[in-house]
């Protein structure tokens, strides 16, 4: 394993100048007021990426993801610390970074290629492949300023992957454009992975992180708060995300719902494999709210065993205390302790309204000799 990106103790400070809201008279009397604030966009970031590794970078808006990618690509200088790269790097930074909008798609391909160290003939050789991938044949001689953001991303992605860099850095842009093209990009990224190249990917999609990353890093307020297995990092991110959502949003219904407790009517969370189990969920809500109840089951090592359908269990919460019953008709799990997370999501199933990590743990006892997580229920016969 070779380290291809080595980020060592990197910090980035921005100076922000605040003009005070002064009357003209005050400004004339005290011309030098106003203050300069130093903003820590990144604080002491350390991590490495190896060859053949795909690392996801997740965090809230403003957590420093783009700033970190820009320092890695050399677009920004870190205030302190050092970044070492091995091999050549192609980047798809935020929309707007990279292309000359007055030039055509064709000219931009040559320009971008030149920035990555390609000669004109080098680009000639891959030009058709780039245009083909981007599906922009008809618009290749149109000025980029007339492109939609989707077209823009298609061109940028096509160039970045066609120049065969050792390291590909992608900032969120995969969310732009239609689903079909996104899938095409993901397929291309997989090919890239098979070739043993490295990828650093910023995305808002937890599914994308699960699908393509080997590891995930979580940034929060410019600090690296997690770097590890995808599932573990996503769990930490979600805890922070919800903590913030609840703290910051005192106005809406969203902050006023809590999962108070998950209890077992028998008082015990022990269950035998194959048996049924009932759990009671207590939820308080300040207002009426209609959404869906979601349940997750994890192994102690952080492996997701099951997540219920985010649109499959509609609930109508009333103001005050609410009680839900969860019936497992048959626990298929093998011996072990399993953690349960529970939450309320909106009716469309894509925004978390309330969440409780580790709301309960169940201990499953299994009499047989199978190993693993679930009982297979397989009938073996000689034929
Ligand atoms: N050039 C800049 N000058 C001042 N502040 C900046 C600059 N670039 C980014 N920031 C600030 O740094 C923080 C991190 O921004 P960014 O890296 O874009 O976050 P993310 O990509 O995670 O949304 C934000 O609060 C942003 O306002
Ligand atoms: Mg960003």
mmCIF file of C-alpha atoms and ligand atoms in Angstrom, residues 59-67 69-70 94 171-172 202 204, ligand 2:
data_model
loop_
_atom_site.group_PDB
_atom_site.id
_atom_site.type_symbol
_atom_site.label_atom_id
_atom_site.label_comp_id
_atom_site.label_asym_id
_atom_site.label_seq_id
_atom_site.Cartn_x
_atom_site.Cartn_y
_atom_site.Cartn_z
ATOM 1 C CA UNK A 59 -20.135 16.990 6.878
ATOM 2 C CA UNK A 60 -22.641 19.817 7.119
ATOM 3 C CA UNK A 61 -22.629 22.779 4.813
ATOM 4 C CA UNK A 62 -19.824 25.021 5.986
ATOM 5 C CA UNK A 63 -17.924 22.237 7.756
ATOM 6 C CA UNK A 64 -14.881 22.788 5.528
ATOM 7 C CA UNK A 65 -15.143 20.022 2.927
ATOM 8 C CA UNK A 66 -14.601 22.211 -0.121
ATOM 9 C CA UNK A 67 -11.826 24.139 1.611
ATOM 10 C CA UNK A 69 -10.367 19.642 -1.220
ATOM 11 C CA UNK A 70 -9.085 22.977 -2.502
ATOM 12 C CA UNK A 94 -17.522 23.035 -6.927
ATOM 13 C CA UNK A 171 -16.691 17.811 -4.754
ATOM 14 C CA UNK A 172 -20.405 17.088 -4.563
ATOM 15 C CA UNK A 202 -17.452 14.762 -1.127
ATOM 16 C CA UNK A 204 -24.352 14.478 0.578
HETATM 17 MG MG1 LIG B 2 -18.683 22.628 -0.342
#
